[in-house]
PDB file of C-alpha atoms in Angstrom:
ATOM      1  CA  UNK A 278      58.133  65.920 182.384  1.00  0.00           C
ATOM      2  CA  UNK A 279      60.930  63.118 181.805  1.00  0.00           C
ATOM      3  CA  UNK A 280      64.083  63.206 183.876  1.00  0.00           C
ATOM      4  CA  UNK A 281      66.278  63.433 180.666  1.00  0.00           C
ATOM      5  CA  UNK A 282      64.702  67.407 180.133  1.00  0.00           C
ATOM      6  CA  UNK A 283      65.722  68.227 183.840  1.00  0.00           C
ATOM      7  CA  UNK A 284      68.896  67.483 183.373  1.00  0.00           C
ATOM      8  CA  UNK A 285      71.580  69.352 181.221  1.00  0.00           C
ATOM      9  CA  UNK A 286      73.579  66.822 178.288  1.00  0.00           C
ATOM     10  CA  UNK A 287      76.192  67.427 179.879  1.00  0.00           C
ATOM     11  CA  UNK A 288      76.167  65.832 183.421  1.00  0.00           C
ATOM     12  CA  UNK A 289      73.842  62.665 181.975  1.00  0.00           C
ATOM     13  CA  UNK A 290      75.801  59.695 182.004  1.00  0.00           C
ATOM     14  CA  UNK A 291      76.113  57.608 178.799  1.00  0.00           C
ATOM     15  CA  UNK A 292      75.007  53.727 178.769  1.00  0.00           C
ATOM     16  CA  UNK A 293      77.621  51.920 178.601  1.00  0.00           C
ATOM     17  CA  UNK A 294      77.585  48.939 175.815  1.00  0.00           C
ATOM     18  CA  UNK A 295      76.765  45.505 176.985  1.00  0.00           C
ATOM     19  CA  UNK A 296      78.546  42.250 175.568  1.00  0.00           C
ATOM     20  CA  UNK A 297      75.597  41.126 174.319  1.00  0.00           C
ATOM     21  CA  UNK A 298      75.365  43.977 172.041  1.00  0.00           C
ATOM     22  CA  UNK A 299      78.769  43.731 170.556  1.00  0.00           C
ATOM     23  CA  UNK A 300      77.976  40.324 169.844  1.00  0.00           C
ATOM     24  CA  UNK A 301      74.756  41.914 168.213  1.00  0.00           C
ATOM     25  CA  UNK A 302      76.470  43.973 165.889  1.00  0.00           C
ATOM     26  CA  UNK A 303      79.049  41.382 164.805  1.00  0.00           C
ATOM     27  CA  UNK A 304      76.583  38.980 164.092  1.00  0.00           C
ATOM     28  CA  UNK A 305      75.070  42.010 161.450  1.00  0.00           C
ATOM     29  CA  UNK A 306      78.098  42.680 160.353  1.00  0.00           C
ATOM     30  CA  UNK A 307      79.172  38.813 159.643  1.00  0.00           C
ATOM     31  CA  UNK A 308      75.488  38.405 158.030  1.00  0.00           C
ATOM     32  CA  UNK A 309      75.558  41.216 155.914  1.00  0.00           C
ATOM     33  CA  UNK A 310      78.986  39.778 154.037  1.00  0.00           C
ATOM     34  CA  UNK A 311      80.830  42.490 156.049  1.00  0.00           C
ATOM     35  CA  UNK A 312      83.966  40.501 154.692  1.00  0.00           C
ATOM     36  CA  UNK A 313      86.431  41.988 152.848  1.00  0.00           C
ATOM     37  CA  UNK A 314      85.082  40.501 149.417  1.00  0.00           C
ATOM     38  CA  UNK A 315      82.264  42.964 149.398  1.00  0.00           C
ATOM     39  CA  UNK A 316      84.151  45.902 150.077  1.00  0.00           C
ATOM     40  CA  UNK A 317      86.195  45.124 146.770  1.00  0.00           C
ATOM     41  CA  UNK A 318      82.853  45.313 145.429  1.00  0.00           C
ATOM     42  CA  UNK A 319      81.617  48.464 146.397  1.00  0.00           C
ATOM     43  CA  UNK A 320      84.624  50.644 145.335  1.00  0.00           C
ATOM     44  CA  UNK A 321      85.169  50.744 141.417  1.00  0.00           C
ATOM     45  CA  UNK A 322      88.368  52.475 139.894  1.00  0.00           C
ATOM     46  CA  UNK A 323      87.867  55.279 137.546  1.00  0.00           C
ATOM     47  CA  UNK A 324      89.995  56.078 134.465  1.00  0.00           C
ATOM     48  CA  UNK A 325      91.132  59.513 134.634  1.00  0.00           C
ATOM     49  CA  UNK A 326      90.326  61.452 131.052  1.00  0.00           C
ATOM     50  CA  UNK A 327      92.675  63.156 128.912  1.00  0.00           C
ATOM     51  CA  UNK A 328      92.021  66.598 130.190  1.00  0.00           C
ATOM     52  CA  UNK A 329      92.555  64.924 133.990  1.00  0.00           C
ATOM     53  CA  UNK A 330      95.706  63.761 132.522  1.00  0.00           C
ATOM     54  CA  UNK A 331      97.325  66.294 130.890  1.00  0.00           C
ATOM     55  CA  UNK A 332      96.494  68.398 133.645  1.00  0.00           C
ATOM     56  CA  UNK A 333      98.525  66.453 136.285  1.00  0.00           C
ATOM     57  CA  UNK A 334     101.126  66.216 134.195  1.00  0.00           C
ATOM     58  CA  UNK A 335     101.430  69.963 133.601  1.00  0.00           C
ATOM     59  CA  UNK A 336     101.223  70.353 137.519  1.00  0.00           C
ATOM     60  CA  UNK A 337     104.060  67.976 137.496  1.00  0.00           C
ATOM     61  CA  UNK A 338     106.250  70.162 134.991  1.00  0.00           C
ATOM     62  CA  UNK A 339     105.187  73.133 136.893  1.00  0.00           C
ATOM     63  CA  UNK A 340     106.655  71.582 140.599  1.00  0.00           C
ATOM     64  CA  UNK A 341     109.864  70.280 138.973  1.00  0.00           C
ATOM     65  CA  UNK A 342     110.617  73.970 137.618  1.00  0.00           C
ATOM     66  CA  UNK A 343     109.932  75.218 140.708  1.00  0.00           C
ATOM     67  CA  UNK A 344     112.441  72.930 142.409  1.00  0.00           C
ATOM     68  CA  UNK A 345     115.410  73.152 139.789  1.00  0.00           C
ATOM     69  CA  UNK A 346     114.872  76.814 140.445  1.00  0.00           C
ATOM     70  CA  UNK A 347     115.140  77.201 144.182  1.00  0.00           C
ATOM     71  CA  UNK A 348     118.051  73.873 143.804  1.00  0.00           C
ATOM     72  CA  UNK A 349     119.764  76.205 141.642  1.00  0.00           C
ATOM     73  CA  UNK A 350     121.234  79.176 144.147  1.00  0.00           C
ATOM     74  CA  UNK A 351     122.997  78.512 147.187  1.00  0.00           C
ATOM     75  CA  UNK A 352     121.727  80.237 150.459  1.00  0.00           C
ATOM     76  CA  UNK A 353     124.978  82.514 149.932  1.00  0.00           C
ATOM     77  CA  UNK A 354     123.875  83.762 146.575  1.00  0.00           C
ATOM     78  CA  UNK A 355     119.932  84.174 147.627  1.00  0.00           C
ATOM     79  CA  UNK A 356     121.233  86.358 150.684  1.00  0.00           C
ATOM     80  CA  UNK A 357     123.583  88.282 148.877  1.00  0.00           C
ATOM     81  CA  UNK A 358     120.790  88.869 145.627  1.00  0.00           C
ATOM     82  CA  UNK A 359     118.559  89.756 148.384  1.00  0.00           C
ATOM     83  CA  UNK A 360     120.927  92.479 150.033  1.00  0.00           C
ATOM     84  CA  UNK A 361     121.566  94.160 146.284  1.00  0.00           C
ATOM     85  CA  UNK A 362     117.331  94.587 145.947  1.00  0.00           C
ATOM     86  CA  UNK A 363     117.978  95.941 149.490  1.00  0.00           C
ATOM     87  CA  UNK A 364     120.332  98.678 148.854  1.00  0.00           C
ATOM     88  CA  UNK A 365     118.377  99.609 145.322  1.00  0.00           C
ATOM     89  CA  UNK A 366     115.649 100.609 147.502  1.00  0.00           C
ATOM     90  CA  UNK A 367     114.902 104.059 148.367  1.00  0.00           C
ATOM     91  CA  UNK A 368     115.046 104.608 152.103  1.00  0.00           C
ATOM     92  CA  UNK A 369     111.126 104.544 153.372  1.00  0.00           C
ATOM     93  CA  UNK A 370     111.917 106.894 156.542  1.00  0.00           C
ATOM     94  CA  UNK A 371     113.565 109.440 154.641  1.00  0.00           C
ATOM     95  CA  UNK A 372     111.134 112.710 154.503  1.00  0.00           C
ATOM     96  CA  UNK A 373     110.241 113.151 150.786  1.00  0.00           C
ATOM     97  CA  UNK A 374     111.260 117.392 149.831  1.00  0.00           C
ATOM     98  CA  UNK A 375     108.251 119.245 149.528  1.00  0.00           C
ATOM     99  CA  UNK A 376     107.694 122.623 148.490  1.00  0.00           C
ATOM    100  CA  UNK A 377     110.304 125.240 147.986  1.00  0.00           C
ATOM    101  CA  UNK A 378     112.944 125.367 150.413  1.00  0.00           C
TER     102      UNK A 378
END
């Protein structure tokens, strides 16, 4: 058996990179146009279609009513709304009557 199944992955140490690997993998890098020209290759734009659109800008709509609404009412007012729902409430401890008597 190999020394690397004795021992647990955890308490092997990890090779530590040599310079002249770096070097190594710039010189791939730098030969295989790693430049930023061929990156602007590689990525194309895509048009969004009209369903894509129309969708975003519906989402749009939908976030701006949402905002209008909440900028509407002052903390004050929510509170004070909030309190009225309160006290419309029935009381949930109360024991409900049952039976006659």
């Amino acid at each position: 058996m190999s020394d690397s199944t004795l021992i647990p992955t955890s308490c092997r140490k990890k090779k530590k990179k040599s310079k002249s690997d770096k070097e190594k993998l710039q010189r791939a890098i730098q030969e295989s146009g790693g430049g930023g020209e061929n990156k602007k290759q590689r990525f194309t734009l895509f048009e969004k279609t009209d369903a894509e659109k129309k969708f975003e800008e519906a989402q749009r709509k939908r976030q701006m009513d949402r905002v209008s609404k909440a900028a509407a009412k002052s903390h004050k007012e929510k509170v004070s709304e909030f309190n009225n729902k309160l006290e419309q409430l029935s009381e949930h401890y109360d024991i409900p009557k049952v039976g006659p008597g």
